[in-house]
């Protein structure tokens, strides 16, 4: 809290607001006067900037100096204000919030967000929904990457080894519809939860795809690739299709791989809802849109296999193969539960790739220079 009131008044208000507690008063750097902060060197201001809880007797310039010191230290800074004197700090901050009713026009023009009702609880709603949108984007990206990696590897490996692909173009278009359109609607419309407010803020340079997402992605993709490639290469023997013609046996095998692949994505959609939590079913029934999309996807998949084989190049499957397809997809739930027990490093996965690239470039330059000499 940065205010022009004297320190004692600011301290009393901070106690009532919950900004200060008894332990904070004992710390010298927690409560400070604007004059003291102003007279510090630039280095000293950076050292104490993120330790200050209350600044009293401050001028508008002190507020600006505090924002600049916090930004230089790498923090993402938000500032609230309603007066003309607050305009420099509102403009300098990463996010400036001004009051819509009591705020001056200069303050509104310098800010990024205007609180129309002058209620600070609206800021909580903004943060809550902002975090929800960010989390939903991450859920969709994890789901989309899993589908892409699994489909790509399965088709490439099958094409290279046998010259035929289990997933044809029309089937991939249906998978793409599940992934992009229906998947986006199901995952991007998840309502905000209270757990979002317990998370630490996302840093300015933190990657969108986190290590937790990479872990979940690799576990699910590797499972789908391993199981479906086994059925692709050895499906005729497993299903005992020796008495069928080669063409019909291939169609049954490819239809099963396609059906199992789609059910893997349907079940994995539940896992994508909770990338960090083991209980992926929490609050799922309250999201009617999610449940409706999962239901529609399942019904359409049944119609495709049973009645639209002419357009998709598939054949009807027996009840045993249907149960096996669903069972293969359902295994992704316990697999995700166990997989989330695997710890992940704090350092982003992308940093390791950057380090490898940075190590190779100087080495190549040295080799080139050595070759020229």
mmCIF file of C-alpha atoms in Angstrom:
data_model
loop_
_atom_site.group_PDB
_atom_site.id
_atom_site.type_symbol
_atom_site.label_atom_id
_atom_site.label_comp_id
_atom_site.label_asym_id
_atom_site.label_seq_id
_atom_site.Cartn_x
_atom_site.Cartn_y
_atom_site.Cartn_z
ATOM 1 C CA UNK A 1 0.000 0.000 0.000
ATOM 2 C CA UNK A 2 1.435 3.321 -1.115
ATOM 3 C CA UNK A 3 -0.277 6.355 0.397
ATOM 4 C CA UNK A 4 0.305 10.000 1.183
ATOM 5 C CA UNK A 5 -0.969 9.549 4.759
ATOM 6 C CA UNK A 6 1.486 9.471 7.643
ATOM 7 C CA UNK A 7 2.983 6.144 8.609
ATOM 8 C CA UNK A 8 0.831 5.572 11.714
ATOM 9 C CA UNK A 9 -2.423 6.154 9.830
ATOM 10 C CA UNK A 10 -1.235 3.939 6.963
ATOM 11 C CA UNK A 11 -0.258 1.252 9.460
ATOM 12 C CA UNK A 12 -3.720 1.248 11.087
ATOM 13 C CA UNK A 13 -5.479 0.992 7.715
ATOM 14 C CA UNK A 14 -3.127 -1.790 6.593
ATOM 15 C CA UNK A 15 -3.953 -3.767 9.773
ATOM 16 C CA UNK A 16 -7.682 -3.527 9.035
ATOM 17 C CA UNK A 17 -7.216 -4.555 5.401
ATOM 18 C CA UNK A 18 -5.073 -7.569 6.337
ATOM 19 C CA UNK A 19 -1.996 -6.185 4.564
ATOM 20 C CA UNK A 20 -0.042 -6.074 7.825
ATOM 21 C CA UNK A 21 0.196 -8.401 10.808
ATOM 22 C CA UNK A 22 2.135 -8.277 14.080
ATOM 23 C CA UNK A 23 5.219 -9.923 12.556
ATOM 24 C CA UNK A 24 5.417 -7.372 9.744
ATOM 25 C CA UNK A 25 5.644 -4.451 12.173
ATOM 26 C CA UNK A 26 8.842 -5.875 13.667
ATOM 27 C CA UNK A 27 10.556 -5.756 10.273
ATOM 28 C CA UNK A 28 12.261 -2.485 9.433
ATOM 29 C CA UNK A 29 11.923 -2.831 5.659
ATOM 30 C CA UNK A 30 8.195 -3.687 5.748
ATOM 31 C CA UNK A 31 7.025 -0.160 6.612
ATOM 32 C CA UNK A 32 8.864 2.783 5.117
ATOM 33 C CA UNK A 33 8.427 6.489 4.430
ATOM 34 C CA UNK A 34 8.480 7.766 0.882
ATOM 35 C CA UNK A 35 11.279 10.201 1.683
ATOM 36 C CA UNK A 36 13.545 7.386 2.902
ATOM 37 C CA UNK A 37 12.856 5.296 -0.177
ATOM 38 C CA UNK A 38 13.373 8.310 -2.456
ATOM 39 C CA UNK A 39 16.798 9.085 -1.039
ATOM 40 C CA UNK A 40 18.100 5.554 -1.505
ATOM 41 C CA UNK A 41 20.379 4.656 -4.392
ATOM 42 C CA UNK A 42 18.932 2.784 -7.352
ATOM 43 C CA UNK A 43 20.577 -0.473 -6.220
ATOM 44 C CA UNK A 44 19.315 -0.094 -2.662
ATOM 45 C CA UNK A 45 15.766 0.579 -3.894
ATOM 46 C CA UNK A 46 15.822 -2.656 -5.912
ATOM 47 C CA UNK A 47 16.943 -4.631 -2.843
ATOM 48 C CA UNK A 48 14.094 -3.426 -0.600
ATOM 49 C CA UNK A 49 11.361 -2.906 -3.235
ATOM 50 C CA UNK A 50 9.724 -6.342 -2.940
ATOM 51 C CA UNK A 51 10.018 -6.341 0.861
ATOM 52 C CA UNK A 52 7.985 -3.170 1.360
ATOM 53 C CA UNK A 53 4.406 -3.715 2.514
ATOM 54 C CA UNK A 54 3.384 -0.154 3.393
ATOM 55 C CA UNK A 55 4.843 3.148 2.193
ATOM 56 C CA UNK A 56 3.577 6.269 3.957
ATOM 57 C CA UNK A 57 4.164 9.957 3.326
ATOM 58 C CA UNK A 58 4.819 9.195 -0.310
ATOM 59 C CA UNK A 59 4.656 11.400 -3.365
ATOM 60 C CA UNK A 60 3.502 10.303 -6.830
ATOM 61 C CA UNK A 61 7.158 10.090 -7.844
ATOM 62 C CA UNK A 62 7.850 7.611 -5.002
ATOM 63 C CA UNK A 63 5.108 5.371 -6.377
ATOM 64 C CA UNK A 64 6.703 5.553 -9.817
ATOM 65 C CA UNK A 65 10.168 4.766 -8.399
ATOM 66 C CA UNK A 66 8.742 1.718 -6.597
ATOM 67 C CA UNK A 67 7.123 0.418 -9.805
ATOM 68 C CA UNK A 68 10.352 0.895 -11.758
ATOM 69 C CA UNK A 69 12.422 -0.870 -9.083
ATOM 70 C CA UNK A 70 10.045 -3.850 -9.017
ATOM 71 C CA UNK A 71 10.057 -4.148 -12.821
ATOM 72 C CA UNK A 72 13.855 -4.012 -12.965
ATOM 73 C CA UNK A 73 13.907 -6.886 -10.500
ATOM 74 C CA UNK A 74 11.768 -8.978 -12.870
ATOM 75 C CA UNK A 75 8.373 -8.676 -11.176
ATOM 76 C CA UNK A 76 5.066 -8.244 -12.998
ATOM 77 C CA UNK A 77 3.602 -5.098 -11.431
ATOM 78 C CA UNK A 78 -0.046 -4.062 -11.104
ATOM 79 C CA UNK A 79 -0.994 -0.612 -9.803
ATOM 80 C CA UNK A 80 -4.358 0.801 -8.767
ATOM 81 C CA UNK A 81 -5.129 4.503 -8.632
ATOM 82 C CA UNK A 82 -7.817 7.104 -9.207
ATOM 83 C CA UNK A 83 -6.074 10.490 -9.231
ATOM 84 C CA UNK A 84 -4.202 12.462 -11.830
ATOM 85 C CA UNK A 85 -1.015 12.074 -9.793
ATOM 86 C CA UNK A 86 -1.290 8.280 -10.136
ATOM 87 C CA UNK A 87 -1.118 8.464 -13.954
ATOM 88 C CA UNK A 88 2.709 8.014 -14.270
ATOM 89 C CA UNK A 89 2.690 4.871 -12.094
ATOM 90 C CA UNK A 90 -0.411 3.495 -13.842
ATOM 91 C CA UNK A 91 1.249 3.984 -17.223
ATOM 92 C CA UNK A 92 4.593 2.499 -16.109
ATOM 93 C CA UNK A 93 3.073 -0.616 -14.519
ATOM 94 C CA UNK A 94 2.506 -3.820 -16.482
ATOM 95 C CA UNK A 95 -1.183 -3.603 -15.545
ATOM 96 C CA UNK A 96 -2.771 -0.337 -14.464
ATOM 97 C CA UNK A 97 -6.195 -0.426 -12.830
ATOM 98 C CA UNK A 98 -8.172 2.799 -12.368
ATOM 99 C CA UNK A 99 -11.531 3.531 -10.768
ATOM 100 C CA UNK A 100 -14.444 4.039 -13.151
ATOM 101 C CA UNK A 101 -16.581 6.218 -10.861
ATOM 102 C CA UNK A 102 -14.140 8.208 -8.718
ATOM 103 C CA UNK A 103 -11.193 8.051 -11.101
ATOM 104 C CA UNK A 104 -10.089 11.023 -13.179
ATOM 105 C CA UNK A 105 -10.010 10.921 -16.972
ATOM 106 C CA UNK A 106 -6.219 11.150 -16.934
ATOM 107 C CA UNK A 107 -5.986 8.087 -14.673
ATOM 108 C CA UNK A 108 -8.417 6.126 -16.877
ATOM 109 C CA UNK A 109 -6.461 6.937 -20.030
ATOM 110 C CA UNK A 110 -3.191 5.831 -18.408
ATOM 111 C CA UNK A 111 -4.574 2.511 -17.153
ATOM 112 C CA UNK A 112 -5.155 -0.840 -18.847
ATOM 113 C CA UNK A 113 -8.258 -1.886 -16.887
ATOM 114 C CA UNK A 114 -11.036 0.354 -15.528
ATOM 115 C CA UNK A 115 -12.961 -0.962 -12.503
ATOM 116 C CA UNK A 116 -16.443 0.286 -13.369
ATOM 117 C CA UNK A 117 -17.985 -0.231 -9.911
ATOM 118 C CA UNK A 118 -14.943 0.990 -7.870
ATOM 119 C CA UNK A 119 -15.071 -2.336 -5.982
ATOM 120 C CA UNK A 120 -11.751 -4.055 -5.309
ATOM 121 C CA UNK A 121 -13.468 -7.452 -5.269
ATOM 122 C CA UNK A 122 -13.831 -6.987 -9.032
ATOM 123 C CA UNK A 123 -10.041 -7.297 -9.242
ATOM 124 C CA UNK A 124 -10.334 -10.768 -7.708
ATOM 125 C CA UNK A 125 -12.891 -11.718 -10.371
ATOM 126 C CA UNK A 126 -10.572 -10.448 -13.108
ATOM 127 C CA UNK A 127 -7.654 -12.502 -11.754
ATOM 128 C CA UNK A 128 -9.874 -15.552 -11.281
ATOM 129 C CA UNK A 129 -11.190 -15.496 -14.848
ATOM 130 C CA UNK A 130 -7.807 -14.572 -16.300
ATOM 131 C CA UNK A 131 -6.187 -17.574 -14.633
ATOM 132 C CA UNK A 132 -9.088 -19.761 -15.750
ATOM 133 C CA UNK A 133 -8.629 -18.777 -19.411
ATOM 134 C CA UNK A 134 -4.876 -19.409 -19.182
ATOM 135 C CA UNK A 135 -5.393 -22.803 -17.515
ATOM 136 C CA UNK A 136 -8.018 -23.820 -20.082
ATOM 137 C CA UNK A 137 -5.660 -22.970 -22.944
ATOM 138 C CA UNK A 138 -3.019 -25.188 -21.334
ATOM 139 C CA UNK A 139 -5.529 -28.043 -20.977
ATOM 140 C CA UNK A 140 -6.457 -27.829 -24.644
ATOM 141 C CA UNK A 141 -2.819 -27.656 -25.765
ATOM 142 C CA UNK A 142 -1.962 -30.769 -23.723
ATOM 143 C CA UNK A 143 -4.926 -32.638 -25.222
ATOM 144 C CA UNK A 144 -4.147 -31.470 -28.762
ATOM 145 C CA UNK A 145 -0.440 -32.321 -28.608
ATOM 146 C CA UNK A 146 -1.214 -35.807 -27.282
ATOM 147 C CA UNK A 147 -3.539 -36.525 -30.217
ATOM 148 C CA UNK A 148 -1.089 -35.085 -32.741
ATOM 149 C CA UNK A 149 1.947 -36.975 -31.444
ATOM 150 C CA UNK A 150 0.107 -40.303 -31.198
ATOM 151 C CA UNK A 151 -1.550 -40.061 -34.641
ATOM 152 C CA UNK A 152 1.661 -38.916 -36.334
ATOM 153 C CA UNK A 153 3.887 -41.623 -34.870
ATOM 154 C CA UNK A 154 1.353 -44.433 -35.472
ATOM 155 C CA UNK A 155 0.850 -43.514 -39.133
ATOM 156 C CA UNK A 156 4.532 -42.824 -39.846
ATOM 157 C CA UNK A 157 5.746 -46.068 -38.260
ATOM 158 C CA UNK A 158 3.045 -48.106 -40.029
ATOM 159 C CA UNK A 159 3.731 -46.433 -43.384
ATOM 160 C CA UNK A 160 7.489 -46.913 -43.183
ATOM 161 C CA UNK A 161 7.299 -50.545 -42.080
ATOM 162 C CA UNK A 162 4.385 -51.882 -44.130
ATOM 163 C CA UNK A 163 3.536 -49.198 -46.679
ATOM 164 C CA UNK A 164 -0.065 -48.876 -45.390
ATOM 165 C CA UNK A 165 -1.536 -46.562 -42.743
ATOM 166 C CA UNK A 166 -4.198 -47.629 -40.184
ATOM 167 C CA UNK A 167 -5.740 -44.130 -40.052
ATOM 168 C CA UNK A 168 -6.890 -42.891 -43.456
ATOM 169 C CA UNK A 169 -7.506 -39.271 -44.466
ATOM 170 C CA UNK A 170 -11.245 -39.230 -43.645
ATOM 171 C CA UNK A 171 -10.640 -40.805 -40.228
ATOM 172 C CA UNK A 172 -7.939 -38.225 -39.487
ATOM 173 C CA UNK A 173 -10.389 -35.464 -40.401
ATOM 174 C CA UNK A 174 -12.837 -36.863 -37.831
ATOM 175 C CA UNK A 175 -10.028 -37.060 -35.252
ATOM 176 C CA UNK A 176 -9.114 -33.474 -36.117
ATOM 177 C CA UNK A 177 -12.739 -32.447 -35.529
ATOM 178 C CA UNK A 178 -12.667 -34.127 -32.098
ATOM 179 C CA UNK A 179 -9.366 -32.459 -31.278
ATOM 180 C CA UNK A 180 -9.870 -28.920 -32.566
ATOM 181 C CA UNK A 181 -13.573 -28.124 -32.506
ATOM 182 C CA UNK A 182 -15.234 -30.395 -29.957
ATOM 183 C CA UNK A 183 -12.113 -30.627 -27.765
ATOM 184 C CA UNK A 184 -11.719 -26.852 -27.679
ATOM 185 C CA UNK A 185 -15.370 -26.357 -26.728
ATOM 186 C CA UNK A 186 -15.171 -28.987 -23.998
ATOM 187 C CA UNK A 187 -11.898 -27.867 -22.389
ATOM 188 C CA UNK A 188 -11.865 -24.113 -23.062
ATOM 189 C CA UNK A 189 -15.252 -23.609 -21.399
ATOM 190 C CA UNK A 190 -14.269 -25.062 -18.019
ATOM 191 C CA UNK A 191 -15.489 -22.636 -15.309
ATOM 192 C CA UNK A 192 -12.959 -21.158 -12.837
ATOM 193 C CA UNK A 193 -12.353 -23.018 -9.561
ATOM 194 C CA UNK A 194 -11.135 -21.926 -6.133
ATOM 195 C CA UNK A 195 -7.892 -23.862 -6.581
ATOM 196 C CA UNK A 196 -6.810 -21.409 -9.270
ATOM 197 C CA UNK A 197 -6.461 -18.648 -6.667
ATOM 198 C CA UNK A 198 -4.116 -20.838 -4.602
ATOM 199 C CA UNK A 199 -1.582 -21.118 -7.423
ATOM 200 C CA UNK A 200 1.466 -18.922 -7.695
ATOM 201 C CA UNK A 201 1.274 -16.243 -10.410
ATOM 202 C CA UNK A 202 2.737 -17.233 -13.765
ATOM 203 C CA UNK A 203 6.078 -15.554 -14.403
ATOM 204 C CA UNK A 204 6.742 -13.344 -17.380
ATOM 205 C CA UNK A 205 9.106 -15.867 -18.997
ATOM 206 C CA UNK A 206 7.516 -19.131 -17.900
ATOM 207 C CA UNK A 207 6.682 -21.453 -20.821
ATOM 208 C CA UNK A 208 3.076 -22.098 -21.811
ATOM 209 C CA UNK A 209 3.732 -25.858 -21.963
ATOM 210 C CA UNK A 210 4.943 -26.798 -18.477
ATOM 211 C CA UNK A 211 6.911 -29.852 -17.366
ATOM 212 C CA UNK A 212 3.730 -31.317 -15.872
ATOM 213 C CA UNK A 213 2.040 -31.056 -19.270
ATOM 214 C CA UNK A 214 5.035 -32.689 -20.996
ATOM 215 C CA UNK A 215 4.920 -35.561 -18.481
ATOM 216 C CA UNK A 216 1.198 -36.159 -18.996
ATOM 217 C CA UNK A 217 1.570 -35.861 -22.757
ATOM 218 C CA UNK A 218 4.413 -38.382 -23.043
ATOM 219 C CA UNK A 219 2.747 -40.928 -20.751
ATOM 220 C CA UNK A 220 -0.534 -40.926 -22.683
ATOM 221 C CA UNK A 221 1.058 -40.709 -26.140
ATOM 222 C CA UNK A 222 3.525 -43.527 -25.456
ATOM 223 C CA UNK A 223 0.722 -45.742 -24.144
ATOM 224 C CA UNK A 224 -1.465 -45.124 -27.194
ATOM 225 C CA UNK A 225 1.416 -45.614 -29.636
ATOM 226 C CA UNK A 226 2.621 -48.835 -28.015
ATOM 227 C CA UNK A 227 -0.797 -50.501 -27.711
ATOM 228 C CA UNK A 228 -2.178 -49.477 -31.099
ATOM 229 C CA UNK A 229 0.986 -50.398 -33.005
ATOM 230 C CA UNK A 230 0.848 -53.862 -31.453
ATOM 231 C CA UNK A 231 -2.701 -54.312 -32.758
ATOM 232 C CA UNK A 232 -1.746 -52.794 -36.099
ATOM 233 C CA UNK A 233 1.097 -55.235 -36.730
ATOM 234 C CA UNK A 234 -0.256 -58.307 -34.940
ATOM 235 C CA UNK A 235 -4.010 -57.669 -35.009
ATOM 236 C CA UNK A 236 -4.835 -60.450 -37.443
ATOM 237 C CA UNK A 237 -3.338 -63.084 -35.165
ATOM 238 C CA UNK A 238 -4.801 -61.552 -31.976
ATOM 239 C CA UNK A 239 -8.308 -61.372 -33.485
ATOM 240 C CA UNK A 240 -7.913 -64.757 -35.229
ATOM 241 C CA UNK A 241 -8.749 -63.426 -38.682
ATOM 242 C CA UNK A 242 -6.933 -66.170 -40.612
ATOM 243 C CA UNK A 243 -10.181 -67.411 -42.179
ATOM 244 C CA UNK A 244 -11.070 -63.943 -43.487
ATOM 245 C CA UNK A 245 -9.869 -62.566 -46.799
ATOM 246 C CA UNK A 246 -6.804 -60.366 -46.601
ATOM 247 C CA UNK A 247 -8.722 -57.229 -47.572
ATOM 248 C CA UNK A 248 -11.511 -57.798 -45.050
ATOM 249 C CA UNK A 249 -9.061 -58.730 -42.295
ATOM 250 C CA UNK A 250 -7.117 -55.507 -42.903
ATOM 251 C CA UNK A 251 -10.345 -53.507 -42.724
ATOM 252 C CA UNK A 252 -11.336 -55.090 -39.402
ATOM 253 C CA UNK A 253 -7.886 -54.487 -37.963
ATOM 254 C CA UNK A 254 -7.723 -50.849 -39.181
ATOM 255 C CA UNK A 255 -11.282 -50.154 -38.008
ATOM 256 C CA UNK A 256 -10.422 -51.452 -34.558
ATOM 257 C CA UNK A 257 -7.251 -49.319 -34.382
ATOM 258 C CA UNK A 258 -9.250 -46.256 -35.428
ATOM 259 C CA UNK A 259 -12.036 -46.998 -32.938
ATOM 260 C CA UNK A 260 -9.617 -47.626 -30.053
ATOM 261 C CA UNK A 261 -7.679 -44.465 -30.943
ATOM 262 C CA UNK A 262 -10.835 -42.330 -30.784
ATOM 263 C CA UNK A 263 -11.867 -43.821 -27.430
ATOM 264 C CA UNK A 264 -8.362 -43.121 -26.097
ATOM 265 C CA UNK A 265 -8.955 -39.453 -26.899
ATOM 266 C CA UNK A 266 -12.440 -39.442 -25.360
ATOM 267 C CA UNK A 267 -11.135 -40.849 -22.073
ATOM 268 C CA UNK A 268 -8.003 -38.701 -22.173
ATOM 269 C CA UNK A 269 -10.213 -35.620 -22.442
ATOM 270 C CA UNK A 270 -11.129 -36.196 -18.791
ATOM 271 C CA UNK A 271 -7.422 -36.367 -17.883
ATOM 272 C CA UNK A 272 -6.784 -33.074 -19.681
ATOM 273 C CA UNK A 273 -9.316 -31.341 -17.394
ATOM 274 C CA UNK A 274 -6.992 -31.691 -14.409
ATOM 275 C CA UNK A 275 -3.335 -31.712 -15.531
ATOM 276 C CA UNK A 276 -2.019 -31.503 -11.957
ATOM 277 C CA UNK A 277 -4.720 -33.254 -9.897
ATOM 278 C CA UNK A 278 -5.178 -37.007 -9.581
ATOM 279 C CA UNK A 279 -8.959 -36.769 -9.276
ATOM 280 C CA UNK A 280 -9.962 -35.893 -12.844
ATOM 281 C CA UNK A 281 -13.692 -36.215 -12.136
ATOM 282 C CA UNK A 282 -13.997 -33.320 -9.671
ATOM 283 C CA UNK A 283 -16.826 -31.008 -10.801
ATOM 284 C CA UNK A 284 -17.227 -32.810 -14.119
ATOM 285 C CA UNK A 285 -21.006 -33.191 -13.768
ATOM 286 C CA UNK A 286 -21.448 -29.449 -13.205
ATOM 287 C CA UNK A 287 -19.973 -28.735 -16.643
ATOM 288 C CA UNK A 288 -22.901 -29.774 -18.797
ATOM 289 C CA UNK A 289 -21.238 -28.626 -22.005
ATOM 290 C CA UNK A 290 -18.261 -30.925 -21.393
ATOM 291 C CA UNK A 291 -20.471 -33.919 -20.648
ATOM 292 C CA UNK A 292 -22.663 -33.125 -23.651
ATOM 293 C CA UNK A 293 -19.683 -32.953 -26.026
ATOM 294 C CA UNK A 294 -18.263 -36.234 -24.718
ATOM 295 C CA UNK A 295 -21.666 -37.842 -25.200
ATOM 296 C CA UNK A 296 -22.077 -36.448 -28.721
ATOM 297 C CA UNK A 297 -18.569 -37.601 -29.685
ATOM 298 C CA UNK A 298 -19.297 -41.120 -28.426
ATOM 299 C CA UNK A 299 -22.636 -41.344 -30.255
ATOM 300 C CA UNK A 300 -21.113 -40.062 -33.501
ATOM 301 C CA UNK A 301 -18.277 -42.581 -33.237
ATOM 302 C CA UNK A 302 -20.803 -45.409 -32.871
ATOM 303 C CA UNK A 303 -22.722 -44.143 -35.915
ATOM 304 C CA UNK A 304 -19.511 -43.899 -37.961
ATOM 305 C CA UNK A 305 -18.459 -47.486 -37.240
ATOM 306 C CA UNK A 306 -21.895 -49.063 -37.502
ATOM 307 C CA UNK A 307 -23.574 -47.101 -40.300
ATOM 308 C CA UNK A 308 -21.085 -44.848 -42.151
ATOM 309 C CA UNK A 309 -18.488 -47.401 -43.147
ATOM 310 C CA UNK A 310 -18.897 -46.560 -46.837
ATOM 311 C CA UNK A 311 -17.673 -42.985 -46.290
ATOM 312 C CA UNK A 312 -14.973 -43.753 -43.706
ATOM 313 C CA UNK A 313 -13.676 -47.016 -45.188
ATOM 314 C CA UNK A 314 -14.557 -48.968 -42.033
ATOM 315 C CA UNK A 315 -16.502 -52.140 -41.246
ATOM 316 C CA UNK A 316 -18.811 -53.055 -38.377
ATOM 317 C CA UNK A 317 -17.182 -54.452 -35.268
ATOM 318 C CA UNK A 318 -18.433 -57.219 -32.985
ATOM 319 C CA UNK A 319 -19.329 -56.537 -29.361
ATOM 320 C CA UNK A 320 -16.055 -58.038 -28.136
ATOM 321 C CA UNK A 321 -14.003 -55.619 -30.234
ATOM 322 C CA UNK A 322 -16.200 -52.741 -29.031
ATOM 323 C CA UNK A 323 -15.575 -53.679 -25.407
ATOM 324 C CA UNK A 324 -11.852 -54.020 -26.076
ATOM 325 C CA UNK A 325 -11.776 -50.574 -27.730
ATOM 326 C CA UNK A 326 -13.467 -48.983 -24.719
ATOM 327 C CA UNK A 327 -11.210 -50.883 -22.301
ATOM 328 C CA UNK A 328 -8.061 -49.643 -24.077
ATOM 329 C CA UNK A 329 -9.336 -46.077 -23.776
ATOM 330 C CA UNK A 330 -10.332 -46.524 -20.113
ATOM 331 C CA UNK A 331 -6.807 -47.630 -19.155
ATOM 332 C CA UNK A 332 -5.734 -44.003 -19.648
ATOM 333 C CA UNK A 333 -7.497 -43.079 -16.370
ATOM 334 C CA UNK A 334 -5.470 -45.279 -13.967
ATOM 335 C CA UNK A 335 -2.394 -44.597 -16.088
ATOM 336 C CA UNK A 336 -2.845 -40.846 -15.598
ATOM 337 C CA UNK A 337 -3.435 -41.357 -11.857
ATOM 338 C CA UNK A 338 -0.168 -43.264 -11.470
ATOM 339 C CA UNK A 339 1.706 -40.975 -13.843
ATOM 340 C CA UNK A 340 0.906 -37.880 -11.802
ATOM 341 C CA UNK A 341 2.929 -39.368 -8.941
ATOM 342 C CA UNK A 342 6.089 -39.016 -11.046
ATOM 343 C CA UNK A 343 7.936 -35.849 -9.976
ATOM 344 C CA UNK A 344 9.038 -33.335 -12.589
ATOM 345 C CA UNK A 345 12.054 -30.994 -12.420
ATOM 346 C CA UNK A 346 11.473 -27.336 -11.628
ATOM 347 C CA UNK A 347 13.569 -26.243 -14.595
ATOM 348 C CA UNK A 348 11.455 -25.992 -17.776
ATOM 349 C CA UNK A 349 12.017 -28.726 -20.341
ATOM 350 C CA UNK A 350 12.595 -26.113 -23.053
ATOM 351 C CA UNK A 351 15.661 -24.796 -21.189
ATOM 352 C CA UNK A 352 17.443 -28.129 -21.661
ATOM 353 C CA UNK A 353 16.879 -27.890 -25.423
ATOM 354 C CA UNK A 354 18.183 -24.323 -25.493
ATOM 355 C CA UNK A 355 21.255 -25.409 -23.543
ATOM 356 C CA UNK A 356 21.952 -28.232 -26.015
ATOM 357 C CA UNK A 357 21.559 -25.901 -29.007
ATOM 358 C CA UNK A 358 23.807 -23.277 -27.402
ATOM 359 C CA UNK A 359 26.465 -25.953 -26.725
ATOM 360 C CA UNK A 360 26.411 -27.269 -30.306
ATOM 361 C CA UNK A 361 26.678 -23.911 -32.067
ATOM 362 C CA UNK A 362 30.084 -22.860 -30.645
ATOM 363 C CA UNK A 363 31.395 -26.368 -31.279
ATOM 364 C CA UNK A 364 30.360 -26.203 -34.949
ATOM 365 C CA UNK A 365 31.951 -22.783 -35.298
ATOM 366 C CA UNK A 366 35.212 -24.088 -33.825
ATOM 367 C CA UNK A 367 35.167 -27.010 -36.264
ATOM 368 C CA UNK A 368 34.521 -24.673 -39.194
ATOM 369 C CA UNK A 369 37.333 -22.379 -38.151
ATOM 370 C CA UNK A 370 39.654 -25.323 -37.667
ATOM 371 C CA UNK A 371 38.766 -26.635 -41.142
ATOM 372 C CA UNK A 372 39.451 -23.259 -42.736
ATOM 373 C CA UNK A 373 42.823 -22.859 -41.052
#
